[in-house]
Coordinates of C-alpha atoms in Angstrom, one line a residue:
G1 CA 6.1 3.7 -27.3
A2 CA 7.6 7.1 -27.0
L3 CA 8.5 6.6 -23.4
A4 CA 10.2 3.3 -24.2
A5 CA 12.1 4.9 -27.1
Y6 CA 13.2 7.7 -24.8
L7 CA 14.5 5.3 -22.1
S8 CA 16.4 3.3 -24.8
E9 CA 18.0 6.3 -26.3
T10 CA 19.0 8.1 -23.0
Q11 CA 20.0 5.2 -20.8
K12 CA 22.1 3.3 -23.3
T13 CA 21.4 0.0 -21.6
S14 CA 19.1 -3.0 -21.7
L15 CA 15.4 -2.5 -20.8
G16 CA 14.8 -6.2 -20.5
H17 CA 13.4 -5.9 -17.0
L18 CA 10.4 -3.9 -18.3
N19 CA 7.3 -6.0 -18.9
P20 CA 5.3 -5.5 -22.1
V21 CA 2.8 -2.7 -22.1
E22 CA -0.8 -3.7 -21.7
L23 CA -3.6 -1.4 -22.8
E24 CA -6.5 -1.1 -20.4
D25 CA -9.8 0.3 -21.7
G26 CA -13.5 0.2 -20.8
A27 CA -14.3 -2.9 -22.7
G28 CA -13.3 -6.1 -20.9
Q29 CA -11.7 -4.0 -18.1
D30 CA -10.3 -6.1 -15.2
Y31 CA -10.2 -3.3 -12.6
M32 CA -12.5 -0.7 -11.2
E33 CA -11.5 2.8 -12.2
L34 CA -11.3 5.2 -9.2
D35 CA -10.9 8.9 -9.8
L36 CA -8.7 11.1 -7.7
T37 CA -11.7 12.6 -5.9
A38 CA -12.9 9.1 -4.7
R39 CA -9.4 8.1 -3.6
R40 CA -9.0 11.3 -1.6
T41 CA -12.4 11.5 0.1
L42 CA -12.5 7.8 0.9
E43 CA -8.9 8.1 2.3
L44 CA -7.8 4.9 0.6
T45 CA -4.0 5.4 0.9
E46 CA -3.6 8.7 2.8
T47 CA -5.8 11.0 5.0
F48 CA -7.5 13.9 3.3
R49 CA -6.1 16.7 5.4
G50 CA -2.7 15.5 6.8
K51 CA -1.7 13.2 3.9
D52 CA -0.7 10.6 6.5
K53 CA -0.9 6.9 6.1
K54 CA -2.3 6.5 9.6
G55 CA -6.1 7.0 9.4
S56 CA -6.3 5.5 5.9
L57 CA -7.7 2.2 4.6
L58 CA -4.1 1.3 3.7
W59 CA -3.1 1.8 7.3
V60 CA -5.7 -0.7 8.5
L61 CA -4.9 -3.4 5.9
D62 CA -1.2 -3.0 5.4
K63 CA 0.7 -5.6 7.5
T64 CA 3.0 -6.5 4.7
K65 CA 6.7 -7.5 5.4
T66 CA 8.3 -7.0 2.0
P67 CA 8.8 -4.0 -0.3
M68 CA 7.1 -5.9 -3.1
G69 CA 4.1 -6.6 -0.9
R70 CA 3.9 -2.9 0.1
R71 CA 3.7 -1.9 -3.5
M72 CA 1.1 -4.6 -4.4
I73 CA -1.3 -3.9 -1.6
R74 CA -1.4 -0.2 -2.6
A75 CA -2.2 -1.3 -6.2
W76 CA -4.9 -3.7 -5.0
I77 CA -6.6 -1.0 -2.9
E78 CA -6.5 1.5 -5.8
Q79 CA -7.6 -1.1 -8.4
P80 CA -10.5 -3.3 -7.0
L81 CA -11.5 -6.2 -9.3
L82 CA -14.6 -6.4 -11.4
S83 CA -14.8 -10.2 -11.9
P84 CA -16.6 -12.2 -9.2
A85 CA -14.5 -15.3 -10.1
A86 CA -11.2 -13.4 -9.6
I87 CA -12.5 -12.0 -6.4
A88 CA -13.5 -15.4 -5.1
H89 CA -10.1 -16.8 -6.0
R90 CA -8.4 -14.2 -3.8
Q91 CA -11.0 -14.8 -1.0
E92 CA -10.2 -18.5 -1.1
Q93 CA -6.5 -17.7 -0.5
V94 CA -7.2 -15.3 2.3
A95 CA -9.6 -17.8 3.9
A96 CA -6.8 -20.5 3.8
L97 CA -4.5 -18.2 5.8
M98 CA -7.4 -17.1 8.1
G99 CA -8.1 -20.6 9.0
D100 CA -4.6 -21.6 10.2
A101 CA -3.1 -18.9 12.4
V102 CA 0.1 -21.0 13.0
A103 CA 0.7 -21.4 9.3
R104 CA 0.0 -17.7 8.7
E105 CA 2.5 -16.6 11.3
E106 CA 5.2 -19.0 10.0
L107 CA 4.6 -17.6 6.5
I108 CA 4.9 -14.0 7.8
R109 CA 8.1 -14.8 9.7
T110 CA 9.6 -16.2 6.5
L111 CA 8.5 -13.3 4.4
R112 CA 10.5 -10.9 6.6
R113 CA 13.7 -12.5 5.2
V114 CA 12.9 -11.8 1.6
P115 CA 14.6 -8.6 0.1
D116 CA 13.2 -6.5 -2.7
L117 CA 13.7 -9.0 -5.6
E118 CA 12.0 -6.8 -8.1
R119 CA 14.3 -3.9 -7.5
L120 CA 17.4 -6.1 -7.4
I121 CA 16.8 -7.9 -10.7
G122 CA 16.0 -4.5 -12.2
K123 CA 19.4 -3.2 -11.1
V124 CA 21.0 -6.4 -12.5
V125 CA 19.5 -6.0 -15.9
Y126 CA 20.1 -2.3 -15.9
G127 CA 23.7 -2.8 -15.2
S128 CA 23.9 -0.9 -11.9
A129 CA 24.1 -3.9 -9.5
N130 CA 27.2 -4.3 -7.4
A131 CA 28.5 -7.3 -5.4
R132 CA 26.3 -6.5 -2.4
D133 CA 23.2 -6.5 -4.7
M134 CA 24.2 -9.9 -6.2
L135 CA 24.7 -11.4 -2.8
L136 CA 21.4 -10.0 -1.5
L137 CA 19.7 -11.4 -4.6
G138 CA 21.2 -14.9 -4.0
T139 CA 20.3 -14.7 -0.3
G140 CA 16.7 -13.7 -1.2
L141 CA 16.4 -16.6 -3.7
S142 CA 17.6 -19.0 -1.0
V143 CA 14.5 -18.2 1.1
L144 CA 12.0 -19.1 -1.7
P145 CA 12.0 -22.9 -1.2
E146 CA 11.2 -22.4 2.5
L147 CA 8.5 -19.9 1.6
A148 CA 7.0 -22.3 -0.9
E149 CA 6.9 -25.0 1.8
R150 CA 5.1 -22.5 4.2
A151 CA 2.6 -21.7 1.5
R152 CA 1.8 -25.4 0.8
E153 CA 1.3 -25.9 4.6
A154 CA -1.4 -23.1 4.6
G155 CA -3.6 -25.1 2.2
P156 CA -4.2 -26.2 -1.4
A157 CA -5.5 -22.7 -2.4
L158 CA -1.9 -21.4 -2.2
T159 CA -0.3 -24.3 -4.1
A160 CA -0.1 -22.3 -7.4
L161 CA 1.8 -19.5 -5.6
A162 CA 4.1 -22.0 -4.1
K163 CA 4.9 -23.4 -7.5
G164 CA 5.7 -20.0 -8.8
L165 CA 8.5 -19.7 -6.2
E166 CA 10.4 -22.7 -7.7
G167 CA 13.0 -23.1 -10.4
L168 CA 15.6 -20.6 -9.3
E169 CA 17.7 -22.9 -7.2
E170 CA 20.5 -23.0 -9.8
L171 CA 20.8 -19.2 -10.0
Q172 CA 20.8 -19.0 -6.3
A173 CA 23.5 -21.6 -5.9
L174 CA 25.6 -19.9 -8.5
L175 CA 25.4 -16.4 -6.9
L176 CA 26.1 -17.7 -3.4
S177 CA 29.0 -19.8 -4.5
A178 CA 30.6 -16.9 -6.4
I179 CA 30.1 -13.9 -4.0
R180 CA 31.8 -14.1 -0.6
E181 CA 29.9 -13.2 2.6
D182 CA 29.7 -9.6 3.6
G183 CA 31.3 -9.5 7.1
D184 CA 31.3 -6.5 9.5
D185 CA 35.2 -6.5 9.5
N186 CA 35.5 -7.3 5.8
R187 CA 32.8 -5.5 3.9
L188 CA 32.1 -6.1 0.2
P189 CA 33.4 -3.2 -2.0
F190 CA 30.8 -0.7 -3.1
T191 CA 32.0 -0.7 -6.8
I192 CA 32.8 -3.8 -8.9
R193 CA 36.0 -2.3 -10.3
E194 CA 37.7 -2.7 -6.9
G195 CA 37.6 -6.5 -6.8
G196 CA 37.8 -8.5 -3.6
F197 CA 34.3 -9.9 -3.8
I198 CA 34.7 -13.3 -5.5
R199 CA 34.5 -16.2 -3.0
T200 CA 37.7 -18.3 -2.4
G201 CA 37.4 -21.6 -4.3
Y202 CA 35.1 -20.3 -7.1
N203 CA 37.9 -19.6 -9.6
Q204 CA 41.5 -21.2 -9.5
E205 CA 43.2 -18.2 -11.3
V206 CA 41.7 -15.7 -8.8
D207 CA 42.9 -17.9 -5.9
H208 CA 46.4 -18.1 -7.4
L209 CA 46.6 -14.3 -7.9
R210 CA 45.4 -13.6 -4.4
D211 CA 47.9 -16.1 -3.1
I212 CA 50.6 -14.0 -4.8
L213 CA 49.2 -10.8 -3.3
D214 CA 48.9 -12.3 0.2
H215 CA 52.3 -14.1 0.1
G216 CA 54.5 -11.9 -2.2
A217 CA 56.9 -11.0 0.6
D218 CA 57.4 -14.7 1.5
M219 CA 58.1 -15.5 -2.1
V220 CA 60.8 -12.7 -2.3
A221 CA 62.3 -13.9 1.0
A222 CA 62.5 -17.5 -0.4
L223 CA 64.2 -16.3 -3.5
E224 CA 66.7 -14.3 -1.3
G225 CA 67.5 -17.4 0.7
R226 CA 68.1 -19.5 -2.5
E227 CA 70.4 -16.9 -3.9
K228 CA 72.5 -16.6 -0.7
E229 CA 72.9 -20.4 -0.7
R230 CA 73.8 -20.5 -4.4
T231 CA 76.3 -17.7 -4.5
G232 CA 77.7 -17.9 -0.9
I233 CA 77.2 -14.1 -0.5
K234 CA 76.1 -13.7 3.1
S235 CA 75.3 -10.0 2.7
L236 CA 73.0 -10.5 -0.3
K237 CA 69.7 -8.7 0.0
V238 CA 66.6 -8.5 -2.2
R239 CA 65.1 -5.0 -1.9
Y240 CA 62.5 -2.9 -3.6
N241 CA 61.9 0.8 -4.5
K242 CA 59.4 2.5 -6.7
V243 CA 62.0 3.6 -9.2
F244 CA 63.9 0.4 -9.9
G245 CA 61.4 -2.2 -8.6
Y246 CA 62.9 -5.4 -7.1
Y247 CA 66.8 -5.8 -7.2
I248 CA 69.6 -7.8 -5.6
E249 CA 72.0 -5.7 -3.5
V250 CA 75.6 -7.0 -3.1
S251 CA 78.3 -5.2 -1.1
K252 CA 81.8 -4.4 -2.8
S253 CA 83.6 -7.0 -0.7
Y254 CA 81.7 -9.8 -2.4
Y255 CA 82.0 -8.6 -6.0
S256 CA 84.2 -11.7 -6.8
L257 CA 81.3 -14.1 -5.9
V258 CA 78.7 -12.5 -8.2
P259 CA 77.4 -15.1 -10.7
E260 CA 77.5 -14.4 -14.4
D261 CA 73.7 -14.5 -14.8
Y262 CA 73.4 -11.4 -12.6
I263 CA 72.7 -8.3 -14.6
R264 CA 74.0 -5.0 -13.3
K265 CA 71.3 -2.5 -12.6
Q266 CA 72.9 0.3 -10.6
T267 CA 76.4 1.1 -9.1
L268 CA 76.6 2.9 -5.8
V269 CA 79.6 3.8 -3.6
N270 CA 79.5 0.8 -1.3
C271 CA 77.5 -1.7 -3.3
E272 CA 76.2 -2.9 -6.6
R273 CA 72.6 -3.7 -7.6
F274 CA 71.7 -6.5 -9.9
F275 CA 68.7 -8.4 -11.1
T276 CA 68.1 -11.9 -12.5
Q277 CA 65.5 -13.2 -15.0
E278 CA 63.8 -15.1 -12.1
L279 CA 63.6 -11.9 -10.0
K280 CA 62.2 -10.0 -13.0
D281 CA 59.5 -12.7 -13.6
L282 CA 58.6 -12.6 -9.9
E283 CA 58.4 -8.8 -9.9
N284 CA 56.1 -8.9 -12.9
E285 CA 53.9 -11.5 -11.2
I286 CA 53.7 -9.6 -7.9
L287 CA 53.2 -6.2 -9.4
S288 CA 50.6 -7.2 -12.0
A289 CA 48.7 -9.5 -9.7
R290 CA 46.6 -6.7 -8.3
S291 CA 45.4 -5.4 -11.7
R292 CA 45.0 -8.9 -13.1
V293 CA 42.9 -10.2 -10.2
T294 CA 40.7 -7.0 -10.3
A295 CA 40.1 -7.4 -14.0
L296 CA 39.4 -11.1 -13.7
E297 CA 36.9 -10.5 -10.9
Y298 CA 35.2 -7.9 -13.0
Q299 CA 34.9 -10.3 -15.9
L300 CA 33.5 -13.0 -13.6
F301 CA 31.0 -10.6 -12.2
R302 CA 29.8 -9.7 -15.7
E303 CA 29.3 -13.4 -16.4
L304 CA 27.3 -13.6 -13.1
R305 CA 25.2 -10.6 -14.1
D306 CA 24.5 -12.1 -17.5
A307 CA 23.4 -15.3 -16.0
A308 CA 21.1 -13.5 -13.6
S309 CA 19.7 -11.3 -16.4
A310 CA 18.8 -14.4 -18.4
Q311 CA 16.5 -15.3 -15.5
V312 CA 14.8 -11.9 -15.3
C313 CA 11.3 -13.2 -16.1
P314 CA 11.4 -16.2 -13.6
V315 CA 12.7 -13.8 -10.9
Q316 CA 10.0 -11.3 -11.6
E317 CA 7.3 -14.0 -11.5
A318 CA 8.7 -15.3 -8.2
A319 CA 8.8 -11.7 -6.8
A320 CA 5.1 -11.3 -7.8
C321 CA 4.3 -14.5 -6.0
V322 CA 6.1 -13.3 -2.9
A323 CA 4.2 -10.0 -3.1
R324 CA 0.9 -11.8 -3.5
L325 CA 1.5 -14.1 -0.5
D326 CA 2.5 -11.0 1.5
V327 CA -0.7 -9.1 0.7
L328 CA -2.9 -12.2 1.2
A329 CA -1.3 -12.8 4.6
S330 CA -1.8 -9.1 5.4
F331 CA -5.5 -9.3 4.5
A332 CA -5.8 -12.4 6.6
A333 CA -4.1 -10.8 9.6
A334 CA -6.2 -7.7 9.3
A335 CA -9.4 -9.8 9.1
A336 CA -8.4 -11.9 12.1
Q337 CA -7.6 -8.8 14.1
G338 CA -10.8 -6.9 13.1
G339 CA -13.2 -9.8 13.2
Y340 CA -14.1 -9.4 9.5
C341 CA -16.4 -11.7 7.5
R342 CA -16.1 -13.2 4.0
P343 CA -18.5 -11.3 1.7
E344 CA -20.5 -12.9 -1.0
V345 CA -19.6 -11.1 -4.2
D346 CA -21.8 -11.6 -7.4
L347 CA -23.4 -9.7 -10.3
S348 CA -26.8 -9.3 -8.6
G349 CA -26.5 -5.5 -8.1
V350 CA -27.5 -5.9 -4.5
I351 CA -25.6 -4.4 -1.6
D352 CA -26.8 -6.2 1.6
I353 CA -24.6 -5.5 4.6
K354 CA -25.5 -6.7 8.1
E355 CA -23.9 -4.8 11.0
G356 CA -21.4 -3.1 8.8
R357 CA -18.6 -1.0 10.4
H358 CA -16.1 1.6 9.2
P359 CA -12.8 -0.2 9.1
V360 CA -10.7 2.9 10.0
V361 CA -13.0 4.6 12.5
E362 CA -13.4 1.5 14.6
R363 CA -9.6 1.1 14.7
M364 CA -9.2 4.7 15.8
L365 CA -11.8 4.5 18.6
T366 CA -10.1 3.7 21.9
D367 CA -12.6 4.6 24.5
S368 CA -15.9 3.5 22.9
L369 CA -17.3 0.8 20.7
F370 CA -18.3 1.4 17.1
V371 CA -22.0 1.3 16.5
P372 CA -22.7 -1.0 13.5
N373 CA -25.4 -0.4 10.9
D374 CA -27.2 -2.3 8.2
T375 CA -27.4 -1.4 4.5
R376 CA -29.8 -2.8 1.9
M377 CA -29.7 -1.4 -1.6
D378 CA -30.4 -2.8 -5.1
G379 CA -31.1 -1.5 -8.6
G380 CA -34.9 -1.8 -8.1
S381 CA -37.0 -0.6 -5.2
R382 CA -34.1 0.5 -3.1
R383 CA -31.9 2.4 -5.4
L384 CA -31.5 5.6 -3.5
S385 CA -31.3 6.3 0.2
I386 CA -31.9 9.9 1.5
I387 CA -30.0 10.2 4.8
T388 CA -30.9 13.0 7.2
G389 CA -29.9 13.7 10.7
P390 CA -27.9 16.0 13.0
N391 CA -24.5 17.4 12.2
M392 CA -21.8 15.1 13.7
A393 CA -24.3 12.2 14.0
G394 CA -22.3 10.1 11.6
K395 CA -23.9 10.4 8.2
S396 CA -20.6 10.8 6.3
T397 CA -19.1 7.9 8.3
Y398 CA -22.0 5.7 7.4
M399 CA -21.8 6.5 3.7
R400 CA -18.0 6.1 3.6
Q401 CA -18.2 2.8 5.4
V402 CA -20.6 1.4 2.7
A403 CA -18.2 2.5 0.0
L404 CA -15.2 1.1 1.8
I405 CA -16.9 -2.3 2.4
V406 CA -17.8 -2.5 -1.3
L407 CA -14.2 -1.7 -2.3
M408 CA -12.7 -4.1 0.2
A409 CA -15.0 -6.9 -1.0
Q410 CA -14.0 -6.3 -4.6
M411 CA -10.3 -6.2 -3.8
G412 CA -10.6 -9.7 -2.4
S413 CA -10.4 -8.7 1.3
F414 CA -12.8 -9.7 4.1
V415 CA -15.0 -6.9 5.3
P416 CA -16.0 -5.4 8.7
A417 CA -19.5 -6.7 9.0
R418 CA -21.5 -9.7 10.4
S419 CA -22.4 -10.7 6.9
A420 CA -22.3 -9.0 3.5
R421 CA -23.5 -9.6 -0.1
I422 CA -22.0 -7.3 -2.6
G423 CA -23.1 -7.0 -6.2
V424 CA -20.1 -5.8 -8.2
V425 CA -20.2 -2.1 -8.9
D426 CA -18.2 -0.8 -11.9
R427 CA -17.3 2.5 -10.2
V428 CA -17.6 4.4 -6.9
F429 CA -18.1 8.2 -7.1
T430 CA -18.0 10.5 -4.1
R431 CA -18.9 14.1 -3.5
I432 CA -17.9 14.6 0.1
G433 CA -16.6 17.7 2.0
A434 CA -16.1 21.3 0.8
S435 CA -12.8 22.8 -0.4
D436 CA -11.9 25.5 -2.8
D437 CA -9.2 25.4 -5.5
L438 CA -7.8 28.9 -5.4
A439 CA -4.9 28.1 -7.8
A440 CA -7.4 27.1 -10.5
G441 CA -9.7 30.0 -9.7
Q442 CA -12.5 27.8 -8.4
S443 CA -14.7 28.5 -5.4
T444 CA -15.9 25.8 -3.0
F445 CA -19.3 25.7 -4.8
M446 CA -17.6 25.5 -8.2
V447 CA -15.4 22.6 -7.2
E448 CA -18.5 20.9 -5.8
M449 CA -20.5 21.4 -9.1
T450 CA -17.5 20.3 -11.2
E451 CA -17.3 17.0 -9.3
V452 CA -21.1 16.5 -9.5
A453 CA -20.9 17.1 -13.3
A454 CA -18.1 14.6 -13.7
M455 CA -20.1 12.1 -11.6
L456 CA -23.3 12.4 -13.5
K457 CA -21.6 12.2 -16.9
N458 CA -19.5 9.0 -16.1
A459 CA -21.7 7.0 -13.8
T460 CA -23.7 4.0 -15.0
P461 CA -26.6 2.1 -13.4
K462 CA -24.0 -0.3 -11.9
S463 CA -22.1 2.5 -10.1
L464 CA -22.3 3.5 -6.5
L465 CA -22.7 7.2 -5.7
I466 CA -21.9 8.9 -2.4
L467 CA -23.4 12.4 -2.3
D468 CA -22.9 14.4 0.9
E469 CA -24.8 17.6 1.3
I470 CA -25.1 18.7 -2.4
G471 CA -25.8 22.4 -2.8
R472 CA -24.8 23.7 0.6
G473 CA -22.2 26.0 -0.9
T474 CA -24.8 28.5 -2.3
S475 CA -28.1 30.0 -1.1
T476 CA -30.8 27.9 0.5
Y477 CA -33.2 27.8 -2.3
D478 CA -30.6 27.5 -5.0
G479 CA -28.9 24.7 -3.2
M480 CA -32.1 22.9 -2.4
S481 CA -33.2 23.1 -6.1
I482 CA -29.8 21.7 -7.3
A483 CA -29.9 19.0 -4.7
R484 CA -33.4 17.9 -5.7
A485 CA -32.6 17.9 -9.4
V486 CA -29.4 15.8 -8.8
L487 CA -31.4 13.4 -6.6
E488 CA -34.1 12.9 -9.1
H489 CA -31.6 12.3 -11.9
C490 CA -29.8 9.7 -9.9
A491 CA -33.0 7.9 -8.9
D492 CA -34.7 8.0 -12.3
K493 CA -34.1 4.6 -14.1
K494 CA -34.5 6.3 -17.5
R495 CA -31.7 8.8 -16.8
L496 CA -29.3 7.0 -14.4
G497 CA -30.8 4.8 -11.7
A498 CA -27.6 4.1 -9.9
K499 CA -27.3 3.0 -6.3
T500 CA -27.0 6.3 -4.4
L501 CA -26.5 7.4 -0.8
F502 CA -27.7 11.0 -0.5
A503 CA -27.1 12.9 2.7
T504 CA -28.7 16.2 3.1
H505 CA -29.9 18.9 5.6
Y506 CA -32.6 20.0 3.2
H507 CA -35.4 18.1 5.0
E508 CA -37.9 19.0 2.3
L509 CA -36.2 16.5 0.1
T510 CA -37.6 13.6 2.1
E511 CA -40.9 14.2 0.2
V512 CA -39.2 12.7 -2.9
E513 CA -39.8 9.2 -1.3
Q514 CA -43.5 9.6 -2.1
S515 CA -43.1 10.8 -5.7
I516 CA -40.2 8.6 -7.0
E517 CA -40.2 4.8 -6.8
G518 CA -36.9 3.4 -5.4
V519 CA -36.2 6.2 -3.0
E520 CA -36.2 5.6 0.8
N521 CA -35.7 7.9 3.7
Y522 CA -33.3 7.1 6.6
H523 CA -32.0 9.2 9.4
I524 CA -29.2 8.9 12.1
S525 CA -30.9 8.8 15.4
A526 CA -30.1 11.2 18.3
K527 CA -31.5 12.0 21.7
K528 CA -31.9 15.6 22.9
R529 CA -31.4 16.2 26.6
G530 CA -31.9 19.7 27.9
D531 CA -29.7 22.0 25.9
G532 CA -27.4 19.1 24.8
I533 CA -27.6 16.2 22.3
V534 CA -26.6 12.6 22.4
F535 CA -25.7 10.9 19.1
L536 CA -26.9 7.3 19.0
R537 CA -25.1 6.6 15.7
K538 CA -27.9 4.2 14.5
I539 CA -29.5 4.6 11.1
V540 CA -33.2 4.0 11.2
P541 CA -36.0 4.3 8.5
G542 CA -37.7 7.7 8.1
G543 CA -36.7 11.2 7.7
A544 CA -35.4 13.7 10.3
D545 CA -36.7 17.2 10.7
Q546 CA -33.9 18.9 12.6
S547 CA -30.2 19.4 12.2
Y548 CA -29.4 20.6 15.7
G549 CA -26.8 22.9 14.4
V550 CA -26.9 25.2 17.4
E551 CA -26.5 22.2 19.8
V552 CA -23.5 21.0 17.8
A553 CA -22.0 24.5 17.9
K554 CA -22.2 24.4 21.7
L555 CA -20.5 20.9 21.7
A556 CA -17.7 22.4 19.6
G557 CA -17.0 25.1 22.2
V558 CA -18.6 28.1 20.6
P559 CA -19.0 30.8 23.4
G560 CA -22.3 30.5 25.4
R561 CA -23.4 34.1 24.5
V562 CA -23.1 33.3 20.8
V563 CA -25.0 30.0 21.2
E564 CA -27.8 31.7 23.1
R565 CA -28.1 34.5 20.5
A566 CA -28.2 31.8 17.8
R567 CA -31.1 30.2 19.5
E568 CA -33.0 33.5 19.7
I569 CA -32.4 34.2 16.0
L570 CA -33.4 30.7 15.1
D571 CA -36.7 30.9 17.1
E572 CA -37.5 34.3 15.5
L573 CA -36.8 33.0 12.0
E574 CA -39.0 30.0 12.6
R575 CA -41.9 32.1 13.8
Q576 CA -41.6 34.4 10.8
G577 CA -41.1 31.5 8.4
G578 CA -38.0 33.3 7.1
A579 CA -36.2 32.2 4.0
A580 CA -32.9 32.0 5.8
S581 CA -33.8 28.7 7.5
V582 CA -35.9 25.6 6.9
P583 CA -38.6 25.4 9.7
R584 CA -38.2 22.7 12.2
R585 CA -40.5 21.2 14.7
A586 CA -40.5 22.7 18.2
L587 CA -37.8 21.3 20.4
E588 CA -40.2 21.0 23.4
R589 CA -42.2 18.1 21.7
E590 CA -39.3 15.6 22.2
D591 CA -40.2 13.2 24.9
D592 CA -38.9 9.6 25.0
Q593 CA -38.3 8.9 21.4
V594 CA -34.7 8.1 20.4
S595 CA -35.0 9.6 17.0
L596 CA -35.0 13.4 16.2
G597 CA -37.8 15.2 18.0
D598 CA -41.1 13.5 18.8
V599 CA -41.8 11.4 15.7
A600 CA -44.9 9.7 17.0
G601 CA -46.6 12.6 18.7
A602 CA -48.3 12.8 22.1
A603 CA -51.7 11.7 20.9
V604 CA -50.3 8.5 19.4
L605 CA -48.3 7.8 22.5
D606 CA -51.5 8.2 24.7
E607 CA -53.4 5.9 22.5
L608 CA -50.7 3.2 22.6
R609 CA -50.6 3.5 26.4
R610 CA -54.4 3.0 26.6
A611 CA -54.5 0.0 24.2
A612 CA -55.2 -3.3 25.9
V613 CA -52.9 -5.5 23.7
D614 CA -53.8 -8.7 25.5
T615 CA -57.5 -8.4 24.7
L616 CA -57.2 -7.2 21.1
T617 CA -58.2 -9.6 18.3
P618 CA -55.8 -9.9 15.4
I619 CA -58.1 -7.8 13.1
E620 CA -58.5 -5.1 15.8
A621 CA -54.7 -5.0 16.3
L622 CA -54.3 -4.6 12.6
N623 CA -56.8 -1.8 12.5
L624 CA -55.1 0.0 15.4
L625 CA -51.8 -0.3 13.7
Y626 CA -53.2 1.1 10.5
Q627 CA -54.8 4.1 12.3
L628 CA -51.5 4.9 14.1
K629 CA -49.7 4.7 10.8
Q630 CA -52.1 7.1 9.3
R631 CA -51.7 9.6 12.1
L632 CA -47.9 9.4 11.9

């Protein structure tokens, strides 16, 4: 209310183009609330470091062709829906455009011709529109009937949007009949006080005044000819100067032929200057025509502006329909290009993704294929997943991809997966990456704890939490203690019980799987070869026991002497059981397993090799499997 009053008082003009204010609160909320941390770390509209559009989710999905569509797709990305019915409605419209590529391309081609109707009608109501804006508005409105036809061709799901584009034909015809075309050699004036923008044939008085302006010299010449013939004075001339205006000049030798109705204006040495009432009337008409036509055109323009302002709501509704069509076509084009599937969205609380992919990373990869991964979470036995694995293996990518697939599903888009079932989440919280805030006097660890505190206070059992390496900003034991306490709080149904992806390098935390129901261990598989490491990017059940930090340092280009010294120190710490590191299994035990180290162990492998599978009875096979499981 204060803002509206301020605008009304300072702008001194109509605010009719502003829609009524709608209050959004927690009860009955239509959109998911995403805090600034989640938007930044998930890189929804810009990258975290460079603040560029390229590399963000918006970059992948935005194939819009209109300014209204570009604004709306950003709003849809930042405000996912909470209603499965509303989400399904959007999905139906995207599916209609997905199923008919020809209709989609025709629609996109037509959208390219639509200007920014929202901005134009805002300028009209505000009073700052000029003739070019009015012509552009009329031209834009003339595209809507064709756009409506293209929408109907795409399928019945878009019929309502097509209907929203109708009803503005009268305004469009009025604008295009009133404003002349904007030619390269005859541009429309920038200001409406100059005139020269009303189309010929729209107003008789304007046409008459322009005729006077265009043919004033001819009218003066015609009067001169008539006066010569009437008076018989062959040297009679009608002239003009800025001081006296138009006058009739007669040389002294013809004084005797001057009619009585001539009124003397000036006497010179060789001639006399006169004027007549007819000449005076013609002078007034010619000299006032410019100001009169300019004033008349300004009046006509104000009438046009009032007529357009009266249609502000229908124009804004049509602009919203254009924007929605643009975003839906953009979603459909992105889905067709990326091979996305239509997710099933309900209130089950289940997140079941088959062969999910990160929408941005897979687009950025040029020389390799993205490795898809499955995800299965619910509010019961699979509430929290502890994810371990080497640095650079893809833990953060995997967790981000789950969050992005959930958000894409709830904004009505198709998702990068073979299949997906998404139970609506009310909020997505993230704690990813480390950064300090020097201006606010906060260290990296303080920023991390502040974000964790906000997350634990505001999350609900229906939320999705993404926690990446909690506690790494402080000492090992402090960090491990905080990480475990946060993990237990998230997993405990009596406290929070939210669906959580929890990545950590504290491998001792994998023991929580045995003590808390609903916790499962996963790790990103890798293969160690000699002094190097190969990341397999596949998430598999079970916990990892090594982080391969030294190997990753080598991959990053750290000098060889430093890497070798790091290995020596690491081996010494492991032998001593020092507090500076978490002991890991010996590297030599890795054989032909694809996960970290040798998970099975040499004895189990030998027993598997000796087993005669073809001769085992079912009960013997079951016993053998049980024994191997126990030894693992």
